[in-house]
Tab-separated table of C-alpha atoms and ligand atoms in Angstrom:
chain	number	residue	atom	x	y	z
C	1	UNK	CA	-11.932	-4.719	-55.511
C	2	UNK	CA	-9.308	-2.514	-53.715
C	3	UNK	CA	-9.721	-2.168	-50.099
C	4	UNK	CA	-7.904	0.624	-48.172
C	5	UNK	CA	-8.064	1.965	-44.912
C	6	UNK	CA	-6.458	5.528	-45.929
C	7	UNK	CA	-8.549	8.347	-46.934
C	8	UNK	CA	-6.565	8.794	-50.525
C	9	UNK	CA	-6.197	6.954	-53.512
C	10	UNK	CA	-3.572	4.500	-53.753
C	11	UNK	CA	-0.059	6.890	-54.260
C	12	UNK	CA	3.804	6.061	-54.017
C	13	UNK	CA	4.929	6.665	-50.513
C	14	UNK	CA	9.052	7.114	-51.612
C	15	UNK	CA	8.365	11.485	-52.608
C	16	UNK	CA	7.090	11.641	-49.061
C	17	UNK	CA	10.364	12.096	-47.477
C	18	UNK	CA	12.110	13.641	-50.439
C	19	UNK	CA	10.237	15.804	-52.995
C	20	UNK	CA	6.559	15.931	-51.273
C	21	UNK	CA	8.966	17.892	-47.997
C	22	UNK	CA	10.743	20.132	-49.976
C	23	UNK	CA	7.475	21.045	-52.334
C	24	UNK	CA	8.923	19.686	-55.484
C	25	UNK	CA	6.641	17.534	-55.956
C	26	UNK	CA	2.669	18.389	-55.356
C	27	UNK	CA	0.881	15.740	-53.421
C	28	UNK	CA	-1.562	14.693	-56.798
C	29	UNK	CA	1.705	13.868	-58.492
C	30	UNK	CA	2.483	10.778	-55.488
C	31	UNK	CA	-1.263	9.435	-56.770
C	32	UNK	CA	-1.101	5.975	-58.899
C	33	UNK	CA	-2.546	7.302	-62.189
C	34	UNK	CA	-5.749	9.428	-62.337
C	35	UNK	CA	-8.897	8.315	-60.827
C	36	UNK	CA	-10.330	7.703	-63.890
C	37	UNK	CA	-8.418	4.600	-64.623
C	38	UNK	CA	-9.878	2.522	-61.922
C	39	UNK	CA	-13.007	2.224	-63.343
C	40	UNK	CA	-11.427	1.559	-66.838
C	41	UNK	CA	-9.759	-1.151	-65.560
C	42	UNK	CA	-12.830	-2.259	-63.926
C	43	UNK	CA	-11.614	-2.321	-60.294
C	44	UNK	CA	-14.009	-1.242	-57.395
C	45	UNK	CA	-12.140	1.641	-55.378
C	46	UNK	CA	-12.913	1.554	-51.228
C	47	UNK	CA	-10.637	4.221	-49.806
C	48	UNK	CA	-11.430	4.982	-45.789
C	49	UNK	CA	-12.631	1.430	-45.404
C	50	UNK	CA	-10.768	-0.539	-42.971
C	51	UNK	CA	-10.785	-4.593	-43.002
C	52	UNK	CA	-11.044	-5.515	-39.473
C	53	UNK	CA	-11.569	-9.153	-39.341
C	54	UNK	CA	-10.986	-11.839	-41.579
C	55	UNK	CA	-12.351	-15.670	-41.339
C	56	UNK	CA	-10.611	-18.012	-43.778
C	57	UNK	CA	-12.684	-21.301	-43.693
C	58	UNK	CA	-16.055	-18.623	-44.374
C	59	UNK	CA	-14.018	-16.566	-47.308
C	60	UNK	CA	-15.532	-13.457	-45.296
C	61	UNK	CA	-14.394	-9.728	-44.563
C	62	UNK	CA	-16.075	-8.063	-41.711
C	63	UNK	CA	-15.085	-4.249	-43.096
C	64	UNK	CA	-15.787	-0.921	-41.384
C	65	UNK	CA	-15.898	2.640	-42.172
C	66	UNK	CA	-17.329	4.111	-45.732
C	67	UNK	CA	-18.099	0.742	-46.769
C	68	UNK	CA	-18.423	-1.089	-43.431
C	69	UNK	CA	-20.372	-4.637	-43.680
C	70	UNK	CA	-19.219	-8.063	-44.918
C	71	UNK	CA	-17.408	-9.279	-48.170
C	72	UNK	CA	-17.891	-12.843	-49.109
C	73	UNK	CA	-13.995	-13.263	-51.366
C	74	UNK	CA	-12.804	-15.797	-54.024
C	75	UNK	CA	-9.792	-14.742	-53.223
C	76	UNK	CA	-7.980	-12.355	-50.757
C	77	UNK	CA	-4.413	-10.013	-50.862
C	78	UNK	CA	-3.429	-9.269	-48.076
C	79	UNK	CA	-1.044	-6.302	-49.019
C	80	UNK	CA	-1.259	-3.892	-45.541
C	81	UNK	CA	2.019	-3.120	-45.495
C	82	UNK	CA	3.315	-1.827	-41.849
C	83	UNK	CA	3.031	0.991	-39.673
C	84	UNK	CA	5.615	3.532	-37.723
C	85	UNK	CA	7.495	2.410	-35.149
C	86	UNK	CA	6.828	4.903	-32.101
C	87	UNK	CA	9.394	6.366	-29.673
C	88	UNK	CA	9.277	4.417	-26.557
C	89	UNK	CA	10.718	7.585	-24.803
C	90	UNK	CA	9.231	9.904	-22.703
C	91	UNK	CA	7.935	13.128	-24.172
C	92	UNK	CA	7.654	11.163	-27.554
C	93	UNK	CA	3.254	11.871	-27.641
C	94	UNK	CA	4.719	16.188	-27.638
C	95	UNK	CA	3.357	18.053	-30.208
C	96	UNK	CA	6.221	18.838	-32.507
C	97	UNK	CA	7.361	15.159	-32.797
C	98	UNK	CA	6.758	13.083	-35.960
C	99	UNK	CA	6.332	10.566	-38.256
C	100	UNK	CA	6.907	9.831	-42.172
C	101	UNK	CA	4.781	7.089	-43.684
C	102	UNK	CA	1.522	8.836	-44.958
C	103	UNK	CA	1.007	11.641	-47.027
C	104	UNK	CA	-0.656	13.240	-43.966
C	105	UNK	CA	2.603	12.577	-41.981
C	106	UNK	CA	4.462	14.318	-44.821
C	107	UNK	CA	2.040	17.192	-45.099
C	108	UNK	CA	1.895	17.565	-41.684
C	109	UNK	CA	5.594	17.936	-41.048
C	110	UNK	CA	5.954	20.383	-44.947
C	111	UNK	CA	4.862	23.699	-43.042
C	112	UNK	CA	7.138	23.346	-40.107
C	113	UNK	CA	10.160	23.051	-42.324
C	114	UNK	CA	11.637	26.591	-42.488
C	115	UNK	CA	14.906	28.213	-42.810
C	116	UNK	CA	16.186	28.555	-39.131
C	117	UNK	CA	14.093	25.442	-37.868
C	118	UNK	CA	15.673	23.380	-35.502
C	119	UNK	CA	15.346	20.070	-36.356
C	120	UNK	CA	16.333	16.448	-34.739
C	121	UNK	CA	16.156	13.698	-36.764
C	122	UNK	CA	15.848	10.328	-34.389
C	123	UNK	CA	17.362	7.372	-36.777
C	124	UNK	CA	19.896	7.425	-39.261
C	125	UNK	CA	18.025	4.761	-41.795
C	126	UNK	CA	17.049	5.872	-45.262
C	127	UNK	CA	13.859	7.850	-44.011
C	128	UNK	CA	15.533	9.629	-40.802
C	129	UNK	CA	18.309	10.351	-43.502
C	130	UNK	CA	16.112	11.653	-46.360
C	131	UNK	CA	14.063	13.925	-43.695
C	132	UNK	CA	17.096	15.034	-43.176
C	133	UNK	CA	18.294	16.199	-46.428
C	134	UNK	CA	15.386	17.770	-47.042
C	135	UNK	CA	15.274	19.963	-43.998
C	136	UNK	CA	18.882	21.036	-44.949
C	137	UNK	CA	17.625	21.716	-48.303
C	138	UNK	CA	14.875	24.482	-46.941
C	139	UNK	CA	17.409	25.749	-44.683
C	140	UNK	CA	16.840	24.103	-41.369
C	141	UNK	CA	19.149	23.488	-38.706
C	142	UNK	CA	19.276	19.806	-38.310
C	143	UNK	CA	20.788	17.324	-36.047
C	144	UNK	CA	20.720	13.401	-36.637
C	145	UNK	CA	21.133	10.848	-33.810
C	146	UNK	CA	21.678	7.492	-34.391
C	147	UNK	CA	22.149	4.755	-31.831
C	148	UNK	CA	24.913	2.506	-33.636
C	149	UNK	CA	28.265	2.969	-34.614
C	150	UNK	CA	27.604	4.646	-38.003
C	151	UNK	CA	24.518	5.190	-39.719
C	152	UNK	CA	22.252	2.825	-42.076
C	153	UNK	CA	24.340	0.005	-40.214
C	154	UNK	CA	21.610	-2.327	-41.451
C	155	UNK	CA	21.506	-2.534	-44.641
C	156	UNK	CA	24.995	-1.174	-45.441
C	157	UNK	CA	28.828	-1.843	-44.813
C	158	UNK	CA	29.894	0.098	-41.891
C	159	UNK	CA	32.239	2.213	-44.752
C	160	UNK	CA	28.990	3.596	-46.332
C	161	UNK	CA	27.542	4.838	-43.074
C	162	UNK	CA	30.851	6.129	-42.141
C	163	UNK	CA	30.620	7.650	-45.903
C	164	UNK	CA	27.058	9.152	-45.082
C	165	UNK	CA	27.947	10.591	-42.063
C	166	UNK	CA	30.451	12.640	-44.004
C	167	UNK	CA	28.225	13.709	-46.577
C	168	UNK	CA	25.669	15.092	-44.122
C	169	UNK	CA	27.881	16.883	-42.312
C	170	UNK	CA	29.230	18.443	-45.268
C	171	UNK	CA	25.720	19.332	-45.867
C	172	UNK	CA	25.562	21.196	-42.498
C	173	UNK	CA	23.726	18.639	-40.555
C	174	UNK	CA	24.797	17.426	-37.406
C	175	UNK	CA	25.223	13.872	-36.743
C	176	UNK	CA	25.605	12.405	-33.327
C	177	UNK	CA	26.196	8.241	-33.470
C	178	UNK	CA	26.066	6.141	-30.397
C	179	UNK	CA	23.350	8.864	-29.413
C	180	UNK	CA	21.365	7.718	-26.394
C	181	UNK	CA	17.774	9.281	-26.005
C	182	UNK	CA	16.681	10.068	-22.182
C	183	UNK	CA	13.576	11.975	-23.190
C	184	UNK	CA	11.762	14.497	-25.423
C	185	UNK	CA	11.364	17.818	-23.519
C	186	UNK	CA	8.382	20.042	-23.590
C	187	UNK	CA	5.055	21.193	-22.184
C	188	UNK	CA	2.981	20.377	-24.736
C	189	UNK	CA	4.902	21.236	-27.542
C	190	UNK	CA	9.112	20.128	-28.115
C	191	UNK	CA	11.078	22.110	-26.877
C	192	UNK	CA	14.840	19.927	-26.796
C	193	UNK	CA	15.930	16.040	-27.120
C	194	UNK	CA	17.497	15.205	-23.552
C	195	UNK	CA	20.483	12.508	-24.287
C	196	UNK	CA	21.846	10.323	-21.836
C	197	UNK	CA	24.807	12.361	-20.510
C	198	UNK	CA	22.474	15.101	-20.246
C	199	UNK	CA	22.916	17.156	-23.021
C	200	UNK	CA	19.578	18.827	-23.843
C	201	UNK	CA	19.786	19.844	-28.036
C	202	UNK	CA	17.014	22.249	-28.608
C	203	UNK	CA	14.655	21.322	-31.120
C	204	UNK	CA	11.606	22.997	-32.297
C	205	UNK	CA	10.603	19.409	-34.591
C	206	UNK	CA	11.467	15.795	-33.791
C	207	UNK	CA	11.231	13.960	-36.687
C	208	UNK	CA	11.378	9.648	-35.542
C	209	UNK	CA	12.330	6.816	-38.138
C	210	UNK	CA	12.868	3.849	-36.431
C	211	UNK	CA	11.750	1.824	-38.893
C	212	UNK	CA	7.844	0.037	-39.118
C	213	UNK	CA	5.971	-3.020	-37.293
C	214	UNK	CA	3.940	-5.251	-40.417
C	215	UNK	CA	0.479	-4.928	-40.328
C	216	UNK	CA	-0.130	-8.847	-39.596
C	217	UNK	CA	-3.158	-8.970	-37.413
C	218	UNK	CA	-5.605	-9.134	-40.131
C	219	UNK	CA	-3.982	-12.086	-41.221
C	220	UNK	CA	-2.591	-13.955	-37.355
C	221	UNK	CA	-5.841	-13.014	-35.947
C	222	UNK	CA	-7.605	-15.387	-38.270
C	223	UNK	CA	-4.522	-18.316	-37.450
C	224	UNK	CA	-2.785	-17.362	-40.581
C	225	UNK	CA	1.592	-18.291	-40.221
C	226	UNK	CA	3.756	-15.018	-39.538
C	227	UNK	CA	7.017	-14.586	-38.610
C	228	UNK	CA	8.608	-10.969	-38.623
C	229	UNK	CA	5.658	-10.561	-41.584
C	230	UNK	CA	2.951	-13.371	-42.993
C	231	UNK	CA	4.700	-15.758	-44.790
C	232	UNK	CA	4.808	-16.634	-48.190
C	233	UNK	CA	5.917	-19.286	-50.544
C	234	UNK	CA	7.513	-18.423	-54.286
C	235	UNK	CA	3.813	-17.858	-55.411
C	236	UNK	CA	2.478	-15.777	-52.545
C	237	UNK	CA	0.607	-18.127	-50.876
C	238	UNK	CA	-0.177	-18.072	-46.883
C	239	UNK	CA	-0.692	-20.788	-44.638
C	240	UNK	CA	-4.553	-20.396	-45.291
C	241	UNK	CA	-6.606	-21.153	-48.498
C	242	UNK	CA	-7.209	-18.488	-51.267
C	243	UNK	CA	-5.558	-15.980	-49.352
C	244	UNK	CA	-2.128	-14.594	-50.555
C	245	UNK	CA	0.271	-11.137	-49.442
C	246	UNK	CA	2.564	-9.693	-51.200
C	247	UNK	CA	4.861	-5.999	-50.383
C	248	UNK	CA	5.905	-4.563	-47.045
C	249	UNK	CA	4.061	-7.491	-44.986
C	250	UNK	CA	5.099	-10.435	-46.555
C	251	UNK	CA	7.826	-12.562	-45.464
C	252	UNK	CA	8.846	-13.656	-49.044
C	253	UNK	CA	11.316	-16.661	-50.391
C	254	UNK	CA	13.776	-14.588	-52.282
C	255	UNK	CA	15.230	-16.805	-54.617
C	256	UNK	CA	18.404	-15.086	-55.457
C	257	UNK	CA	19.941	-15.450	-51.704
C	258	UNK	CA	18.251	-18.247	-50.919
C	259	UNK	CA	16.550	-16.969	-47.916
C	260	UNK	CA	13.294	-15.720	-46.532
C	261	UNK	CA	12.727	-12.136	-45.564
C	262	UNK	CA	10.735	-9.385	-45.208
C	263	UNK	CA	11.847	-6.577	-48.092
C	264	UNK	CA	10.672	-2.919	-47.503
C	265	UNK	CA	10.963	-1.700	-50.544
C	266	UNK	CA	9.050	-0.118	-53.786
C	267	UNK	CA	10.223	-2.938	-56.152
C	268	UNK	CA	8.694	-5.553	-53.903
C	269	UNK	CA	5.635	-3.855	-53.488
C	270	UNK	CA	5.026	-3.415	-56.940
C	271	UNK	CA	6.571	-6.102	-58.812
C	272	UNK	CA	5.557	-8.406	-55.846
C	273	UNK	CA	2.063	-7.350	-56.110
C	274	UNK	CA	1.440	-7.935	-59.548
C	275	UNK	CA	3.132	-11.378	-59.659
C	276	UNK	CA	0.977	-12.290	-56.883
C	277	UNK	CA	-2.443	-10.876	-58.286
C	278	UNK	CA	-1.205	-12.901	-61.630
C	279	UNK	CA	-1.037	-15.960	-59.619
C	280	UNK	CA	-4.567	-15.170	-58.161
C	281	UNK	CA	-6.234	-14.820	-61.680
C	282	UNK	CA	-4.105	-17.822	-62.921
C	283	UNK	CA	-5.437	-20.300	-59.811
C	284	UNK	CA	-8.957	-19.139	-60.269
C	285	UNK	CA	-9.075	-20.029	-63.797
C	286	UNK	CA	-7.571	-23.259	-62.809
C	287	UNK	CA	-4.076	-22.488	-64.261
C	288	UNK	CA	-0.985	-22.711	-62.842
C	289	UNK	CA	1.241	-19.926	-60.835
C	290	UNK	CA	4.290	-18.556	-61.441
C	291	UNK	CA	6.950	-18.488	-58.809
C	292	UNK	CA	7.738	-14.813	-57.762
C	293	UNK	CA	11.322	-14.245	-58.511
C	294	UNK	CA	13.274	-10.945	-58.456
C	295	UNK	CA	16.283	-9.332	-57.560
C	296	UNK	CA	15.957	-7.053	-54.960
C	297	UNK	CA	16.619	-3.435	-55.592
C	298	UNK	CA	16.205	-0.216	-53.718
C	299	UNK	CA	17.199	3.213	-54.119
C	300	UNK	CA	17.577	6.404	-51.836
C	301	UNK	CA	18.127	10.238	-52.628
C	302	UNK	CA	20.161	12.566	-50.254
C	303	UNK	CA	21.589	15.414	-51.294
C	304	UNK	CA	22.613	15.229	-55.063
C	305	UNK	CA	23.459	11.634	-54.144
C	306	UNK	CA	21.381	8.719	-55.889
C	307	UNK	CA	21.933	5.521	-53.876
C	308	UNK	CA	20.627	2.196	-55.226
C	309	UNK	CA	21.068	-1.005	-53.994
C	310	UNK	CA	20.793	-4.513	-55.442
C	311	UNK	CA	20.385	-7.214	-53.883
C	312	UNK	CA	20.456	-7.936	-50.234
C	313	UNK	CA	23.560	-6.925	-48.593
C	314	UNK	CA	23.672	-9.279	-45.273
C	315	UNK	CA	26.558	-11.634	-44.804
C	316	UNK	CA	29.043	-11.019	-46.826
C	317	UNK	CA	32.593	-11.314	-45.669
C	318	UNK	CA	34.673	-8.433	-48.316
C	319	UNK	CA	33.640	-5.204	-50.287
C	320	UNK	CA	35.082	-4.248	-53.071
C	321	UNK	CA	34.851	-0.439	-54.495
C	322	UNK	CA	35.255	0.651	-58.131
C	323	UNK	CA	35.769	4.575	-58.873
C	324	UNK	CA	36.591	6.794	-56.566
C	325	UNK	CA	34.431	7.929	-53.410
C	326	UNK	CA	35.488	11.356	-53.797
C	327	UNK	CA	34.388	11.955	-57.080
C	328	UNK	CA	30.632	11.097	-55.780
C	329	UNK	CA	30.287	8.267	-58.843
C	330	UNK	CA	31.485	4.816	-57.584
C	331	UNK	CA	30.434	0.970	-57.048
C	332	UNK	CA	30.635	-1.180	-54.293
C	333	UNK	CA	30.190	-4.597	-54.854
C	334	UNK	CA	29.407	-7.416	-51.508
C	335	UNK	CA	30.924	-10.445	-51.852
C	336	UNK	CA	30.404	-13.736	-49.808
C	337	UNK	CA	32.745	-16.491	-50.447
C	338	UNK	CA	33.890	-14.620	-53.419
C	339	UNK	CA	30.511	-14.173	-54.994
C	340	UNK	CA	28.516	-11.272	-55.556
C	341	UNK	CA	25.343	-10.581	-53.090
C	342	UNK	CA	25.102	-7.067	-53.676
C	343	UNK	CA	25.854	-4.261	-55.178
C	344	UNK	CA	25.957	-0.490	-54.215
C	345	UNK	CA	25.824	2.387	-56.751
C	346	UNK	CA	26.711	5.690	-56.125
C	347	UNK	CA	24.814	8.065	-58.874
C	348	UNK	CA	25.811	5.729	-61.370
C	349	UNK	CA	21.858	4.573	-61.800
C	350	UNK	CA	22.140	3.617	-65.241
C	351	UNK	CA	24.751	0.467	-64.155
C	352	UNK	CA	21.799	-0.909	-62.202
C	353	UNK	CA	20.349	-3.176	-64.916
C	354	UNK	CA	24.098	-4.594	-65.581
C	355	UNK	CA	24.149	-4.752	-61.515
C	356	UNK	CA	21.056	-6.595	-61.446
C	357	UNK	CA	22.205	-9.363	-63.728
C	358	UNK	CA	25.474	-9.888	-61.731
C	359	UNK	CA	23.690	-10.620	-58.383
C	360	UNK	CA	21.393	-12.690	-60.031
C	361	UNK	CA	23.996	-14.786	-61.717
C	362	UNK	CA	25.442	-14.758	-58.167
C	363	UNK	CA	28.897	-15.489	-60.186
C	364	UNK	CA	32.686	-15.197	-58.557
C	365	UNK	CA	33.740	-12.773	-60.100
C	366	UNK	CA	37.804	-11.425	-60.429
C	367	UNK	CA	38.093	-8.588	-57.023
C	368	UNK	CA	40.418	-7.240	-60.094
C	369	UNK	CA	37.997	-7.162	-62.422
C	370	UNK	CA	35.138	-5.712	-60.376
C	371	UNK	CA	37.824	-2.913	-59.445
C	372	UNK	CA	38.568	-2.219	-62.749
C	373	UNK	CA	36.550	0.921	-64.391
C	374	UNK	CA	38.158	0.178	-67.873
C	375	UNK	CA	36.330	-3.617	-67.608
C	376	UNK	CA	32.351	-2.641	-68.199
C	377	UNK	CA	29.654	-3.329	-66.194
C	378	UNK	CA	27.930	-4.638	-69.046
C	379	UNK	CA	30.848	-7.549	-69.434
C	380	UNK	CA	30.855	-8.360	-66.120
C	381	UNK	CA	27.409	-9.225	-65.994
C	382	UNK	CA	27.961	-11.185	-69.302
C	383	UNK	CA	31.147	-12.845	-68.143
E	1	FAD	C1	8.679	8.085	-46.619
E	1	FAD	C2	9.004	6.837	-47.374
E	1	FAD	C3	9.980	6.855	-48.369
E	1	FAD	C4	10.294	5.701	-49.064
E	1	FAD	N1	11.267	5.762	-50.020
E	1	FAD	C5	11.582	4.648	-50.717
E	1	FAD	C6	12.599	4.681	-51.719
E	1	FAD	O1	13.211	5.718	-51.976
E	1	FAD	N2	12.878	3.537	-52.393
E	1	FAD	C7	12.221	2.362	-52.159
E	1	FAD	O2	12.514	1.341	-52.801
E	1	FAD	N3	11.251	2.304	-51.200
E	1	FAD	C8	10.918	3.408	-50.485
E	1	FAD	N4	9.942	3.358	-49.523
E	1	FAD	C9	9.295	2.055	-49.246
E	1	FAD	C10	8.052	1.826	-50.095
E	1	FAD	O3	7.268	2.983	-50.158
E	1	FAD	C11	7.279	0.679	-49.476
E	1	FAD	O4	8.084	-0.469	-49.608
E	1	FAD	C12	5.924	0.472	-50.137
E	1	FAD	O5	5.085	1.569	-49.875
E	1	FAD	C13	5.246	-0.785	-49.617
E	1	FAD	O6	4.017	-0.925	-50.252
E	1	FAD	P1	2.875	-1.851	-49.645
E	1	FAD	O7	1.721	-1.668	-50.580
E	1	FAD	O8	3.388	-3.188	-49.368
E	1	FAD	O9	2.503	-1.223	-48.210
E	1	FAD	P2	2.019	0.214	-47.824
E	1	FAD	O10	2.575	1.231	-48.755
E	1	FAD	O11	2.294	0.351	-46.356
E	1	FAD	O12	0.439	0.174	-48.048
E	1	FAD	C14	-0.412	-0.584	-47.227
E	1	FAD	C15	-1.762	0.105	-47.160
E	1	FAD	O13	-2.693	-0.747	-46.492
E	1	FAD	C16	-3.441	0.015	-45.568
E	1	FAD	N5	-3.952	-0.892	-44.526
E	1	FAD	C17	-3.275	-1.485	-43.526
E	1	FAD	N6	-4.086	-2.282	-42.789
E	1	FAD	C18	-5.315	-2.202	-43.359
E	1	FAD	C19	-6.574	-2.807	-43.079
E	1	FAD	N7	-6.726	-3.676	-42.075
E	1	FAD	N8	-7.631	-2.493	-43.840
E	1	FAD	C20	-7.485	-1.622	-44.892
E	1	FAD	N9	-6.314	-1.027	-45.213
E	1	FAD	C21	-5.239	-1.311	-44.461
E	1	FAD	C22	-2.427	1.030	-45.056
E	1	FAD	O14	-3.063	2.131	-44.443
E	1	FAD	C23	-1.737	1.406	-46.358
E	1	FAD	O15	-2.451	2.389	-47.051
E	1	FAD	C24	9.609	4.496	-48.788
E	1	FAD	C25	8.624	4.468	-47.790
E	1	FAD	C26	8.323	5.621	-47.088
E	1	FAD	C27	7.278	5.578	-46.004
């Protein structure tokens, strides 16, 4: 039984700031197969049903909406995922500002992108970035502040932001670092984005991606362990009894760094997910689970740019590149005391399977090697 507070069928949320804004893609094509298939594969389909409260030692679900009332569970996913992080500025409830993390978001904000728009982006992470791109694509005037330094400071080395902001002002946008927001101007509808020397940038849209808050209070409201997301063991487990999370919410072991952390990604989600629901049917027929390991892996697409990411890139200590920046095809590899975390690839997509077996082998690899275009991807992650 699949449980889900949103008025749609389950549908991939990564088109929603790329081709769902520029109308490449029509909203049916984000869905998760046709309807159809859910009742092939036997699974019980509650959209607009919210689960409000959840009591571990009575395996219950109080739910409301279409299908309000109370499940009795064998076992429970908790797979929520997170919601939007709002503006704590003034002027942020105008109309004219918004959000991107539901397919009403995205076709809410569609119509308002047209040529001559005048558009500020608040955030330079992937989302803020890929609104962006996509307004410059239908011809909107667009302007992105970020707070830090550079943008996607993050996730990435401060060379990539410094790389991005190039790129989008090539594009055409404007991008404004160390921005500081005072307010969001307007009656009732925008009108500019007041920054803190004063400087009032007219804007018609406000577009905010400052990132998402997990949904844990189904979970901590029933005494269930979270910390920056519910955590998990290697199998999906939570603190309580027969009740697991997996995706966006979950505070996850991942093996391949050795840490714990919350991953906001599509490959978690999905290959997270289905590890975890394997675990479930494997425990209720008595068997045993599987630990949940994968390398993580992301991707973003700006411009004619194809980003994608392996691995987690957070403390390494050098970065070597491979290929040249310029040419828009390139690597650039994280180390940390020599080994590889990460990896960054630069529309060079099809190196991502070679990429994914270096970080997991999480060998030292020769800086000259991984420099080295003439020495394949395909023998380093061999060597
Ligand atoms: C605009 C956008 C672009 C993205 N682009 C990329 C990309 O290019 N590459 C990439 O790797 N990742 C991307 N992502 C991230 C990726 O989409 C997420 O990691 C993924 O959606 C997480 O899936 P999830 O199922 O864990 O959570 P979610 O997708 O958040 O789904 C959780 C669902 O649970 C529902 N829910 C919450 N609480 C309750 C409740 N109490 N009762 C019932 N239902 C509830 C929510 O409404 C939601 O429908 C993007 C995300 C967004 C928003």
């Amino acid at each position: 039984m699949l449980i889900g507070d949103e008025a749609e069928p389950p549908y991939e949320r990564p088109p929603l700031s790329k081709d769902v804004l520029t109308g490449a893609t029509p909203i049916e094509k984000t869905y998760l197969g046709p309807l159809e298939q859910y009742a092939e594969f036997k699974i019980d389909l509650w959209t607009g049903t919210r689960a409000d409260k959840l009591d571990v030692a009575g395996h219950k679900l109080t739910l409301s909406g279409k299908h309000g009332g109370e499940l009795i569970y064998k076992k429970l996913l908790i797979v929520t995922g997170g919601r939007v992080r709002h503006l704590p500025t003034k002027g942020a409830e105008l109309d004219g500002v918004h959000y991107i993390r539901t397919i009403d978001d995205s076709l809410s904000l569609k119509p308002k992108l047209v040529a001559g728009a005048k558009v500020v982006v608040i955030g330079g992470g992937f989302i803020g970035l890929e609104t962006a791109a996509s307004a410059k694509k239908l011809g909107c005037e667009v302007t992105i502040l970020e707070m830090q330094p550079t943008l996607l400071g993050r996730v990435c080395d401060k060379w990539v932001g410094d790389w991005y902001v190039a790129l989008h002002r090539k594009n055409g946008a404007n991008v404004i670092t160390q921005a500081v927001i005072d307010g969001i101007e307007g009656d009732s509808k925008v009108t500019g984005v007041r920054l803190g020397d004063g400087t009032v940038l007219p804007a018609d849209i406000v577009v905010v991606g400052i990132g998402i808050i997990p949904n844990v209070e189904l979970a901590t409201d029933a005494g269930i362990a979270a910390s920056n997301g519910i955590t998990v063991d290697e199998f999906g487990h939570t603190s309580a009894a027969d009740v697991y999370a997996a995706g966006d919410v979950a505070n996850i072991p991942v093996h391949v760094h050795g840490i714990q952390a919350r991953l906001e990604t599509w490959a978690n989600a999905q290959n997270g997910g289905m590890a975890v629901a394997a675990n479930m049917v494997a425990e209720l027929k008595g068997d045993a689970p599987k630990p949940f390991v994968d390398t993580p892996w992301f991707w973003s697409d700006q411009y004619d740019v194809n980003l994608q990411i392996v691995g987690v890139p957070a403390g390494w200590d050098k970065v070597v590149t491979r290929g040249n920046p310029d040419s828009g095809k390139f690597l650039l590899f994280y180390l940390h005391a020599g080994k590889v975390v990460a990896i960054n690839l630069f529309n060079m997509g099809r190196e991502a399977r070679f990429a994914k077996q270096i970080v997991q082998a999480g060998k030292s690899l020769p800086e000259a090697d991984l420099a080295n275009e003439t020495v394949k991807m395909m023998d380093l992650a061999k060597a």
